[in-house]
CSV table of C-alpha atoms in Angstrom, one decimal:
chain,number,residue,atom,x,y,z
A,730,MET,CA,0.3,-0.1,0.3
A,731,GLU,CA,0.8,3.6,-0.9
A,732,LEU,CA,1.3,5.4,2.2
A,733,ARG,CA,2.3,8.9,1.3
A,734,ASP,CA,0.0,11.7,2.1
A,735,LYS,CA,-2.3,9.0,3.7
A,736,LYS,CA,-4.1,9.9,7.3
A,737,VAL,CA,-2.6,6.7,9.3
A,738,VAL,CA,-3.3,6.7,12.7
A,739,VAL,CA,-0.4,5.0,15.1
A,740,VAL,CA,-2.0,3.6,18.5
A,741,GLY,CA,0.8,3.0,21.2
A,742,THR,CA,3.8,5.6,22.5
A,743,GLY,CA,6.2,3.1,23.6
A,744,VAL,CA,8.8,1.7,21.6
A,745,SER,CA,6.7,0.2,18.8
A,746,GLY,CA,4.5,3.0,18.3
A,747,ILE,CA,7.2,5.1,17.5
A,748,GLY,CA,9.3,3.7,15.4
A,749,SER,CA,6.3,3.3,13.0
A,750,ALA,CA,5.4,6.6,13.7
A,751,LYS,CA,9.4,7.5,12.2
A,752,LEU,CA,9.0,5.1,9.2
A,753,LEU,CA,5.6,6.9,8.4
A,754,SER,CA,7.5,10.1,8.5
A,755,GLU,CA,10.4,9.2,6.1
A,756,VAL,CA,7.5,7.7,4.0
A,757,GLY,CA,5.5,11.0,4.2
A,758,ALA,CA,2.4,9.3,5.7
A,759,ASN,CA,0.4,12.0,7.7
A,760,ILE,CA,0.3,10.7,11.0
A,761,ILE,CA,-2.0,10.8,14.1
A,762,LEU,CA,-0.2,9.4,17.1
A,763,TYR,CA,-2.2,8.1,20.1
A,764,ASP,CA,-2.3,6.8,23.4
A,765,GLY,CA,-5.6,5.9,25.6
A,766,ASN,CA,-4.2,6.8,28.7
A,767,GLU,CA,-4.9,9.5,30.0
A,768,LYS,CA,-1.8,9.8,32.4
A,769,ILE,CA,1.2,9.6,29.6
A,770,VAL,CA,2.5,13.0,29.9
A,771,ARG,CA,2.2,15.3,26.7
A,772,ALA,CA,5.7,16.5,26.9
A,773,GLU,CA,7.5,13.2,27.2
A,774,VAL,CA,5.5,11.5,24.1
A,775,GLU,CA,6.4,14.8,21.9
A,776,GLN,CA,10.0,14.5,22.8
A,777,LYS,CA,9.8,11.5,21.1
A,778,VAL,CA,8.9,12.5,18.2
A,779,ALA,CA,10.4,16.4,18.0
A,780,ASP,CA,12.3,15.7,14.6
A,781,LEU,CA,9.4,14.2,12.6
A,782,ASN,CA,7.3,16.1,10.3
A,783,ASN,CA,3.4,15.7,10.3
A,784,VAL,CA,2.8,14.6,13.4
A,785,GLU,CA,-0.5,14.9,15.5
A,786,ILE,CA,0.0,13.5,19.2
A,787,ILE,CA,-3.8,12.8,20.7
A,788,ILE,CA,-3.9,11.2,24.3
A,789,GLY,CA,-7.4,10.3,25.7
A,790,GLU,CA,-10.4,9.9,24.1
A,791,MET,CA,-10.1,9.2,20.5
A,792,PRO,CA,-12.4,11.4,18.0
A,793,GLU,CA,-15.1,10.0,16.2
A,794,SER,CA,-13.8,12.5,13.0
A,795,VAL,CA,-10.3,10.5,13.2
A,796,VAL,CA,-12.0,7.1,12.6
A,797,ALA,CA,-14.0,8.9,10.0
A,798,ASN,CA,-11.3,10.2,8.2
A,799,ALA,CA,-8.4,7.4,8.4
A,800,ASP,CA,-7.2,5.4,6.0
A,801,LEU,CA,-5.2,3.3,8.0
A,802,LEU,CA,-4.9,1.9,11.8
A,803,VAL,CA,-1.4,0.6,12.8
A,804,ILE,CA,-1.3,-0.9,16.4
A,805,SER,CA,1.7,-2.1,18.8
A,806,PRO,CA,2.0,-6.0,20.2
A,807,GLY,CA,0.5,-4.8,23.2
A,808,VAL,CA,-3.2,-4.0,21.8
A,809,PRO,CA,-5.3,-6.7,22.0
A,810,ILE,CA,-7.6,-6.8,18.6
A,811,ASP,CA,-10.3,-7.1,19.7
A,812,SER,CA,-10.0,-4.1,22.2
A,813,PRO,CA,-12.9,-1.1,21.5
A,814,ILE,CA,-10.1,0.6,19.8
A,815,VAL,CA,-9.6,-1.9,17.3
A,816,LYS,CA,-13.4,-2.5,17.0
A,817,ASN,CA,-14.3,1.1,16.2
A,818,PHE,CA,-11.9,1.4,13.5
A,819,GLU,CA,-12.1,-1.7,12.3
A,820,ALA,CA,-16.5,-1.1,11.9
A,821,ALA,CA,-15.8,1.8,10.0
A,822,GLY,CA,-13.8,-0.2,7.2
A,823,VAL,CA,-10.5,0.9,7.8
A,824,PRO,CA,-7.4,-1.3,7.3
A,825,VAL,CA,-5.3,-2.9,11.0
A,826,TRP,CA,-2.2,-3.2,10.6
A,827,GLY,CA,0.9,-4.1,13.0
A,828,GLU,CA,4.3,-3.0,12.6
A,829,ILE,CA,5.5,-6.1,11.2
A,830,GLU,CA,3.3,-5.5,8.5
A,831,LEU,CA,3.5,-1.6,7.8
A,832,ALA,CA,7.3,-2.8,8.1
A,833,TYR,CA,7.3,-5.5,5.3
A,834,ASN,CA,5.4,-3.4,3.2
A,835,TYR,CA,8.6,-1.4,2.7
A,836,GLU,CA,10.6,-5.0,2.3
A,837,LYS,CA,12.9,-5.2,-0.1
A,838,GLY,CA,15.1,-8.7,0.3
A,839,THR,CA,14.0,-11.8,1.4
A,840,VAL,CA,13.0,-12.1,5.0
A,841,TYR,CA,13.3,-15.9,7.4
A,842,ALA,CA,11.0,-15.2,9.7
A,843,ILE,CA,10.5,-17.8,13.5
A,844,THR,CA,8.0,-18.3,16.1
A,845,GLY,CA,6.8,-20.8,18.5
A,846,THR,CA,6.6,-20.9,22.9
A,847,ASN,CA,10.0,-21.1,23.8
A,848,GLY,CA,13.5,-20.3,22.1
A,849,LYS,CA,12.8,-18.0,19.6
A,850,THR,CA,15.2,-15.7,20.7
A,851,THR,CA,18.3,-17.6,20.8
A,852,THR,CA,17.1,-19.3,17.6
A,853,THR,CA,16.7,-16.1,15.8
A,854,THR,CA,20.1,-14.6,17.1
A,855,LEU,CA,21.5,-17.8,15.8
A,856,VAL,CA,19.9,-18.1,12.9
A,857,GLY,CA,21.3,-13.9,12.3
A,858,GLU,CA,24.5,-14.8,13.0
A,859,ILE,CA,24.9,-17.2,10.3
A,860,MET,CA,23.1,-15.1,7.6
A,861,LYS,CA,25.8,-12.5,8.7
A,862,LYS,CA,29.1,-14.3,8.3
A,863,TYR,CA,26.7,-15.9,5.0
A,864,ASN,CA,25.8,-12.2,3.8
A,865,GLU,CA,27.0,-9.0,5.4
A,866,LYS,CA,23.5,-7.3,4.2
A,867,THR,CA,21.6,-9.4,6.7
A,868,PHE,CA,19.0,-7.5,9.2
A,869,VAL,CA,17.7,-8.9,12.3
A,870,VAL,CA,14.6,-7.7,13.7
A,871,GLY,CA,11.1,-8.0,15.6
A,872,ASN,CA,10.1,-9.4,19.2
A,873,ILE,CA,13.8,-9.6,19.4
A,874,GLY,CA,14.0,-6.2,20.1
A,875,ILE,CA,14.8,-4.4,17.2
A,876,SER,CA,12.4,-2.5,15.9
A,877,TYR,CA,11.9,-3.7,12.0
A,878,THR,CA,10.1,-0.7,11.1
A,879,GLY,CA,13.7,1.2,11.9
A,880,GLU,CA,15.6,-1.7,9.4
A,881,THR,CA,13.2,-1.6,6.7
A,882,LEU,CA,14.0,1.0,4.3
A,883,LYS,CA,17.4,0.0,4.8
A,884,THR,CA,17.0,-3.0,3.4
A,885,GLU,CA,18.2,-4.1,0.0
A,886,THR,CA,17.0,-6.8,-3.5
A,887,ASP,CA,20.2,-8.9,-2.2
A,888,SER,CA,19.7,-8.6,2.0
A,889,ILE,CA,18.2,-10.7,4.2
A,890,THR,CA,15.5,-9.9,6.3
A,891,VAL,CA,15.6,-12.7,9.7
A,892,ALA,CA,13.1,-11.9,12.3
A,893,GLU,CA,11.1,-12.8,15.9
A,894,ILE,CA,7.5,-12.5,15.4
A,895,SER,CA,5.6,-13.4,18.1
A,896,SER,CA,2.0,-14.2,18.5
A,897,PHE,CA,0.9,-10.6,19.4
A,898,GLN,CA,2.7,-9.6,16.8
A,899,LEU,CA,1.1,-12.6,14.1
A,900,GLU,CA,-2.1,-11.3,14.6
A,901,THR,CA,-1.8,-8.3,12.6
A,902,THR,CA,-0.3,-9.9,9.5
A,903,HIS,CA,-2.0,-9.8,6.2
A,904,ASP,CA,0.8,-9.9,2.9
A,905,PHE,CA,4.0,-10.9,5.1
A,906,ALA,CA,5.0,-13.5,3.2
A,907,PRO,CA,8.3,-14.7,4.1
A,908,VAL,CA,10.5,-17.5,2.4
A,909,GLY,CA,11.0,-19.3,4.8
A,910,THR,CA,9.9,-19.5,8.6
A,911,ALA,CA,10.1,-21.5,11.5
A,912,ILE,CA,7.5,-22.9,14.2
A,913,LEU,CA,9.7,-24.3,17.0
A,914,ASN,CA,7.0,-25.2,19.6
A,915,ILE,CA,3.7,-24.5,20.8
A,916,THR,CA,3.3,-24.9,24.5
A,917,PRO,CA,0.3,-22.8,26.6
A,918,ASP,CA,1.1,-19.3,26.7
A,919,HIS,CA,-1.0,-15.9,26.3
A,920,LEU,CA,-4.0,-17.5,27.3
A,921,ASN,CA,-5.2,-14.0,28.6
A,922,ARG,CA,-4.8,-13.0,25.0
A,923,HIS,CA,-5.4,-15.2,23.2
A,924,TYR,CA,-8.7,-17.3,25.5
A,925,THR,CA,-8.0,-20.8,23.9
A,926,MET,CA,-5.0,-22.8,22.4
A,927,GLU,CA,-7.1,-23.5,19.5
A,928,ASN,CA,-7.1,-20.0,19.3
A,929,TYR,CA,-2.8,-19.6,20.3
A,930,ILE,CA,-1.9,-22.5,18.0
A,931,ALA,CA,-3.8,-20.9,14.4
A,932,VAL,CA,-2.0,-17.9,15.0
A,933,LYS,CA,1.1,-19.3,15.6
A,934,GLU,CA,0.4,-21.8,12.4
A,935,SER,CA,-0.6,-18.8,10.2
A,936,ILE,CA,3.1,-17.6,9.9
A,937,THR,CA,3.0,-19.5,6.7
A,938,LYS,CA,-0.2,-18.8,5.2
A,939,ASN,CA,1.1,-16.8,2.3
A,940,GLN,CA,3.7,-19.0,1.6
A,941,ASN,CA,1.1,-20.5,-0.6
A,942,GLY,CA,3.6,-24.4,-1.0
A,943,LYS,CA,6.2,-21.8,-2.2
A,944,GLY,CA,10.0,-21.2,0.3
A,945,PHE,CA,9.4,-23.9,3.4
A,946,CYS,CA,8.3,-24.5,7.1
A,947,VAL,CA,11.0,-25.7,9.4
A,948,LEU,CA,9.3,-27.4,12.3
A,949,ASN,CA,9.9,-29.5,15.4
A,950,TYR,CA,9.4,-33.3,14.6
A,951,ASP,CA,8.5,-33.2,18.6
A,952,ASP,CA,6.1,-31.4,19.1
A,953,VAL,CA,3.1,-33.5,17.9
A,954,LYS,CA,0.9,-30.4,17.2
A,955,LEU,CA,3.5,-28.8,14.7
A,956,ARG,CA,4.1,-32.4,12.8
A,957,GLU,CA,0.0,-32.7,12.6
A,958,PHE,CA,0.6,-29.4,11.2
A,959,GLY,CA,3.7,-30.1,8.8
A,960,LYS,CA,1.2,-32.7,7.2
A,961,THR,CA,-1.6,-30.2,5.7
A,962,ILE,CA,1.6,-28.1,4.1
A,963,SER,CA,4.0,-29.0,1.3
A,964,ASN,CA,7.1,-27.0,1.9
A,965,ALA,CA,7.2,-28.5,5.5
A,966,VAL,CA,11.3,-29.1,6.3
A,967,PHE,CA,11.5,-30.9,10.2
A,968,PHE,CA,14.0,-30.9,13.4
A,969,SER,CA,13.9,-34.0,16.0
A,970,ARG,CA,16.3,-34.5,19.2
A,971,LYS,CA,14.7,-38.0,19.9
A,972,THR,CA,14.0,-39.5,16.1
A,973,ILE,CA,15.7,-39.9,13.4
A,974,LEU,CA,14.8,-38.3,10.2
A,975,GLU,CA,14.7,-39.1,6.5
A,976,ARG,CA,14.5,-35.0,6.1
A,977,GLY,CA,15.6,-32.3,8.3
A,978,ALA,CA,18.2,-32.3,11.6
A,979,TYR,CA,18.0,-34.3,13.8
A,980,LEU,CA,20.5,-35.7,17.2
A,981,GLU,CA,22.6,-38.9,16.7
A,982,ASP,CA,25.1,-39.6,20.0
A,983,GLY,CA,26.2,-36.3,20.7
A,984,ILE,CA,26.0,-35.0,17.2
A,985,LEU,CA,23.3,-32.2,15.6
A,986,LYS,CA,23.0,-34.2,11.7
A,987,TYR,CA,21.5,-32.9,8.5
A,988,SER,CA,20.0,-35.0,6.1
A,989,ASP,CA,18.3,-34.3,3.0
A,990,GLY,CA,16.8,-37.1,1.7
A,991,ASN,CA,19.9,-38.9,0.3
A,992,THR,CA,22.9,-38.1,2.2
A,993,VAL,CA,23.7,-37.2,5.7
A,994,THR,CA,25.8,-34.7,7.1
A,995,ASP,CA,27.9,-34.6,10.2
A,996,VAL,CA,27.1,-30.3,10.9
A,997,ILE,CA,28.6,-30.5,14.8
A,998,ALA,CA,29.3,-32.6,18.0
A,999,THR,CA,26.9,-31.1,20.7
A,1000,SER,CA,30.7,-31.5,22.7
A,1001,ASP,CA,31.4,-28.3,20.7
A,1002,MET,CA,29.0,-26.5,21.4
A,1003,LYS,CA,29.4,-23.3,23.8
A,1004,ILE,CA,24.7,-23.2,24.6
A,1005,PHE,CA,24.0,-26.3,26.5
A,1006,GLY,CA,20.9,-27.8,27.2
A,1007,ASN,CA,18.0,-30.4,25.3
A,1008,HIS,CA,16.4,-27.2,24.2
A,1009,ASN,CA,19.4,-25.6,22.7
A,1010,TYR,CA,19.9,-28.3,20.7
A,1011,GLU,CA,17.0,-27.8,19.3
A,1012,ASN,CA,17.5,-24.3,18.6
A,1013,ALA,CA,21.4,-25.0,17.0
A,1014,MET,CA,19.0,-28.0,14.9
A,1015,ALA,CA,15.9,-25.3,13.7
A,1016,ALA,CA,18.5,-22.7,12.9
A,1017,ILE,CA,20.9,-25.7,10.8
A,1018,ALA,CA,17.5,-26.7,8.8
A,1019,LEU,CA,16.2,-23.0,8.4
A,1020,THR,CA,19.8,-22.1,7.6
A,1021,ILE,CA,20.8,-25.1,4.7
A,1022,ASN,CA,17.4,-24.7,3.1
A,1023,ALA,CA,18.4,-20.7,2.9
A,1024,GLY,CA,21.5,-21.7,1.4
A,1025,VAL,CA,24.3,-21.1,3.2
A,1026,PRO,CA,26.9,-24.1,3.0
A,1027,VAL,CA,27.3,-26.3,6.5
A,1028,ASP,CA,30.6,-25.0,6.6
A,1029,ILE,CA,29.4,-21.7,7.8
A,1030,ILE,CA,26.6,-22.9,9.9
A,1031,ARG,CA,29.0,-25.0,12.0
A,1032,GLU,CA,31.6,-22.3,12.4
A,1033,VAL,CA,29.0,-19.6,13.8
A,1034,ILE,CA,27.6,-22.5,16.0
A,1035,LYS,CA,30.9,-23.5,17.0
A,1036,GLY,CA,31.2,-19.9,18.6
A,1037,PHE,CA,27.9,-19.0,19.7
A,1038,ALA,CA,27.3,-18.1,23.4
A,1039,GLY,CA,24.0,-17.9,23.8
A,1040,VAL,CA,22.4,-14.7,24.7
A,1041,GLU,CA,21.1,-12.6,27.7
A,1042,HIS,CA,18.8,-13.9,30.0
A,1043,ARG,CA,18.5,-16.6,29.0
A,1044,ILE,CA,19.8,-19.4,31.4
A,1045,GLU,CA,22.5,-17.0,31.9
A,1046,PHE,CA,25.7,-17.4,33.9
A,1047,VAL,CA,26.1,-14.1,36.0
A,1048,ARG,CA,28.9,-15.6,38.8
A,1049,GLU,CA,30.1,-18.1,40.6
A,1050,LEU,CA,30.3,-17.1,44.5
A,1051,ASN,CA,31.7,-19.4,47.3
A,1052,GLY,CA,30.5,-22.1,45.1
A,1053,VAL,CA,27.6,-21.5,44.6
A,1054,LYS,CA,26.7,-20.8,41.1
A,1055,PHE,CA,23.9,-17.3,39.6
A,1056,TYR,CA,21.5,-17.9,36.1
A,1057,ASN,CA,19.8,-15.3,35.0
A,1058,ASP,CA,16.9,-17.0,32.9
A,1059,SER,CA,14.6,-13.9,33.5
A,1060,LYS,CA,13.5,-15.0,29.8
A,1061,GLY,CA,11.1,-17.5,31.2
A,1062,THR,CA,8.1,-16.3,30.8
A,1063,ASN,CA,6.4,-19.2,30.7
A,1064,PRO,CA,6.4,-22.6,32.7
A,1065,ASP,CA,7.5,-24.1,29.2
A,1066,SER,CA,10.6,-22.2,29.1
A,1067,SER,CA,11.5,-22.6,32.8
A,1068,ILE,CA,10.6,-26.8,32.7
A,1069,LYS,CA,13.7,-26.1,29.4
A,1070,ALA,CA,16.1,-24.0,32.4
A,1071,LEU,CA,15.5,-26.7,34.9
A,1072,GLU,CA,16.4,-29.3,32.9
A,1073,ALA,CA,19.5,-27.9,31.6
A,1074,MET,CA,20.4,-27.2,35.2
A,1075,SER,CA,23.1,-30.2,36.4
A,1076,THR,CA,22.6,-30.1,40.9
A,1077,PRO,CA,20.5,-28.6,42.9
A,1078,THR,CA,18.6,-25.3,42.2
A,1079,ILE,CA,16.9,-23.2,44.3
A,1080,LEU,CA,14.8,-20.9,42.0
A,1081,ILE,CA,13.3,-17.9,41.6
A,1082,ALA,CA,9.8,-18.0,40.3
A,1083,GLY,CA,6.4,-15.9,40.1
A,1084,GLY,CA,5.9,-13.0,38.0
A,1085,TYR,CA,2.4,-11.3,36.1
A,1086,ASP,CA,-1.2,-13.9,35.3
A,1087,LYS,CA,-1.3,-14.8,31.9
A,1088,ASN,CA,-3.8,-17.3,33.0
A,1089,SER,CA,-1.0,-19.7,32.4
A,1090,SER,CA,-1.4,-23.9,34.8
A,1091,PHE,CA,2.2,-24.5,36.5
A,1092,ASP,CA,1.2,-28.0,37.5
A,1093,GLU,CA,4.0,-29.4,35.4
A,1094,PHE,CA,5.9,-26.6,36.0
A,1095,ILE,CA,6.0,-28.2,39.5
A,1096,ASP,CA,6.5,-31.6,38.7
A,1097,ALA,CA,9.6,-30.6,36.5
A,1098,PHE,CA,10.7,-29.6,40.2
A,1099,GLY,CA,12.0,-33.7,41.0
A,1100,ASP,CA,14.9,-33.9,42.8
A,1101,LYS,CA,16.4,-30.9,41.7
A,1102,VAL,CA,14.5,-28.4,43.2
A,1103,LYS,CA,15.7,-27.6,46.5
A,1104,LEU,CA,14.1,-24.3,47.5
A,1105,LEU,CA,11.4,-22.5,45.9
A,1106,VAL,CA,11.4,-18.9,46.2
A,1107,LEU,CA,8.4,-16.8,45.0
A,1108,LEU,CA,7.4,-12.7,44.6
A,1109,GLY,CA,4.8,-11.1,42.1
A,1110,LYS,CA,1.2,-11.5,41.8
A,1111,THR,CA,1.4,-15.7,40.7
A,1112,ALA,CA,2.7,-16.6,43.9
A,1113,PRO,CA,-0.1,-17.5,45.7
A,1114,LEU,CA,-1.1,-19.7,42.5
A,1115,ILE,CA,2.3,-21.4,42.3
A,1116,GLU,CA,2.2,-21.8,45.9
A,1117,LYS,CA,-1.1,-23.7,45.9
A,1118,ALA,CA,-0.1,-26.1,43.1
A,1119,ALA,CA,3.9,-27.0,44.5
A,1120,ARG,CA,1.4,-27.4,47.5
A,1121,ASN,CA,-1.1,-29.7,46.0
A,1122,HIS,CA,2.3,-31.7,44.3
A,1123,GLY,CA,3.3,-32.3,47.8
A,1124,PHE,CA,6.6,-29.8,47.6
A,1125,ASP,CA,6.4,-27.1,50.2
A,1126,ARG,CA,10.3,-25.7,50.8
A,1127,ILE,CA,8.9,-22.4,49.5
A,1128,GLU,CA,9.5,-19.1,50.9
A,1129,THR,CA,7.5,-15.8,49.8
A,1130,VAL,CA,8.8,-12.6,49.3
A,1131,ASP,CA,8.3,-8.9,47.8
A,1132,SER,CA,11.3,-7.9,46.1
A,1133,LEU,CA,13.6,-9.8,43.5
A,1134,GLU,CA,16.8,-8.0,46.0
A,1135,SER,CA,15.2,-10.2,48.8
A,1136,ALA,CA,15.0,-13.2,46.5
A,1137,VAL,CA,18.7,-13.0,46.0
A,1138,LYS,CA,19.5,-13.0,48.9
A,1139,VAL,CA,16.8,-15.4,50.6
A,1140,CYS,CA,18.4,-18.2,47.8
A,1141,TYR,CA,21.8,-16.9,48.6
A,1142,HIS,CA,21.6,-17.5,52.3
A,1143,ASN,CA,20.5,-20.9,51.7
A,1144,ALA,CA,22.8,-22.1,49.0
A,1145,CYS,CA,25.2,-24.3,50.1
A,1146,SER,CA,28.7,-24.8,47.6
A,1147,GLY,CA,27.7,-27.0,44.4
A,1148,ASP,CA,24.5,-25.0,44.3
A,1149,ALA,CA,22.9,-23.2,41.3
A,1150,VAL,CA,20.4,-20.3,42.2
A,1151,LEU,CA,18.2,-19.8,39.0
A,1152,LEU,CA,15.4,-16.6,38.1
A,1153,SER,CA,13.0,-18.5,35.7
A,1154,PRO,CA,10.5,-16.5,36.8
A,1155,ALA,CA,7.5,-19.0,34.8
A,1156,CYS,CA,5.9,-15.6,33.8
A,1157,ALA,CA,6.3,-12.4,32.6
A,1158,SER,CA,7.6,-9.6,34.5
A,1159,TRP,CA,4.7,-6.3,33.6
A,1160,ASP,CA,3.8,-6.7,36.6
A,1161,MET,CA,6.9,-5.5,38.8
A,1162,PHE,CA,9.8,-4.9,35.9
A,1163,LYS,CA,8.8,-2.9,32.5
A,1164,SER,CA,10.4,-5.8,30.8
A,1165,TYR,CA,11.8,-9.5,31.5
A,1166,GLU,CA,15.4,-7.6,30.8
A,1167,GLU,CA,14.6,-5.2,33.4
A,1168,ARG,CA,14.1,-8.1,35.9
A,1169,GLY,CA,17.1,-9.9,34.7
A,1170,GLU,CA,19.8,-6.9,35.2
A,1171,LEU,CA,18.3,-6.2,38.2
A,1172,PHE,CA,19.1,-9.6,39.0
A,1173,LYS,CA,22.5,-9.7,38.1
A,1174,LYS,CA,22.9,-6.7,39.6
A,1175,TYR,CA,21.6,-7.7,43.0
A,1176,VAL,CA,23.7,-11.1,42.7
A,1177,ASN,CA,27.3,-9.2,42.3
A,1178,SER,CA,26.7,-6.4,44.1
A,1179,LEU,CA,26.3,-10.5,47.8
């Protein structure tokens, strides 16, 4: 869609909204930047867009005249598609896009997109590093924390864009058509937003909706839902930690391998990798399957994986103090993600959990404790829910605290040499922190101050 001189309403004055406004300003659109939060300080918003052209700011109530005259509504991922403002614009016949769709409207290169409940950031980062080694004109964007709208005008016909895409972002895609896609796994998450697992699964699978049998889609063979989904599309490529595949990436005898249906290639031994844990082997296999099918030579893939040390806030080693190792897994924002972090621990573990309530069930999370978790330290809105689930499963070694700093001190006081202290909340951060990044940074600060 040509947006020059069009009236575009952008909802949200955070990173995504401001990124969208900047792109729209560059392409000559007339922008109305809107935030329904009347407590927002107008002067702060004005400062964010001070260098942009054609921007009007509205805070509080949305005038009906704006709705009637708008050509496009662009919403941030945090705005639900069933919110009153979105419904109001839809009823007026105004198209609704998200930041990803807006950015893709100006994409000139080849796009690869990765989604899934867990592992998105690690896999996207790894794929991005492989692609950068293969083609220096590579952009890594999306839910990973780099605005796609801020990069898309830099793309060229021979460039590559690797995008991490969340379910919230997928809800507002229309023409978004990556050449290669990946769905890493699907476990319950964000049900407060999507309401049912069926809706959540459908949103994740929609990443392939415009591929039309072209390109390829990398899927986790060990995830039954995705294995079945693979039967419904013609371009599935699988990866598996548990099964030797005729075609795809798989783990056998400690080696990540890839079969093209005729030839089996040993890509890398897990002993040669810096990242560890079954979840990371799965992330690496997804990256292998995606990049091989994108035409990247195996030598490049092997070299990059060998040197890849992981991403911040994902089972990130912080320090060792008096024999106690501290790990920051603030990116463990749902139970399944935190289960994977627990599985990666090889020593007795004191676990910090709890946070924003996304209507998750914590039963499987508690079951994953086994004999590994020696103490559970809880904080945040979900602390009572997790404590109830734990006690229902016979786990009663629990302490509740009112701050992350207190949690760190309680953990260290109860830890013995040889133990691990793991922050892996199994919940989002929004009840106490701006983001999981802020939560992780504070955890590291408190640990390093012990």
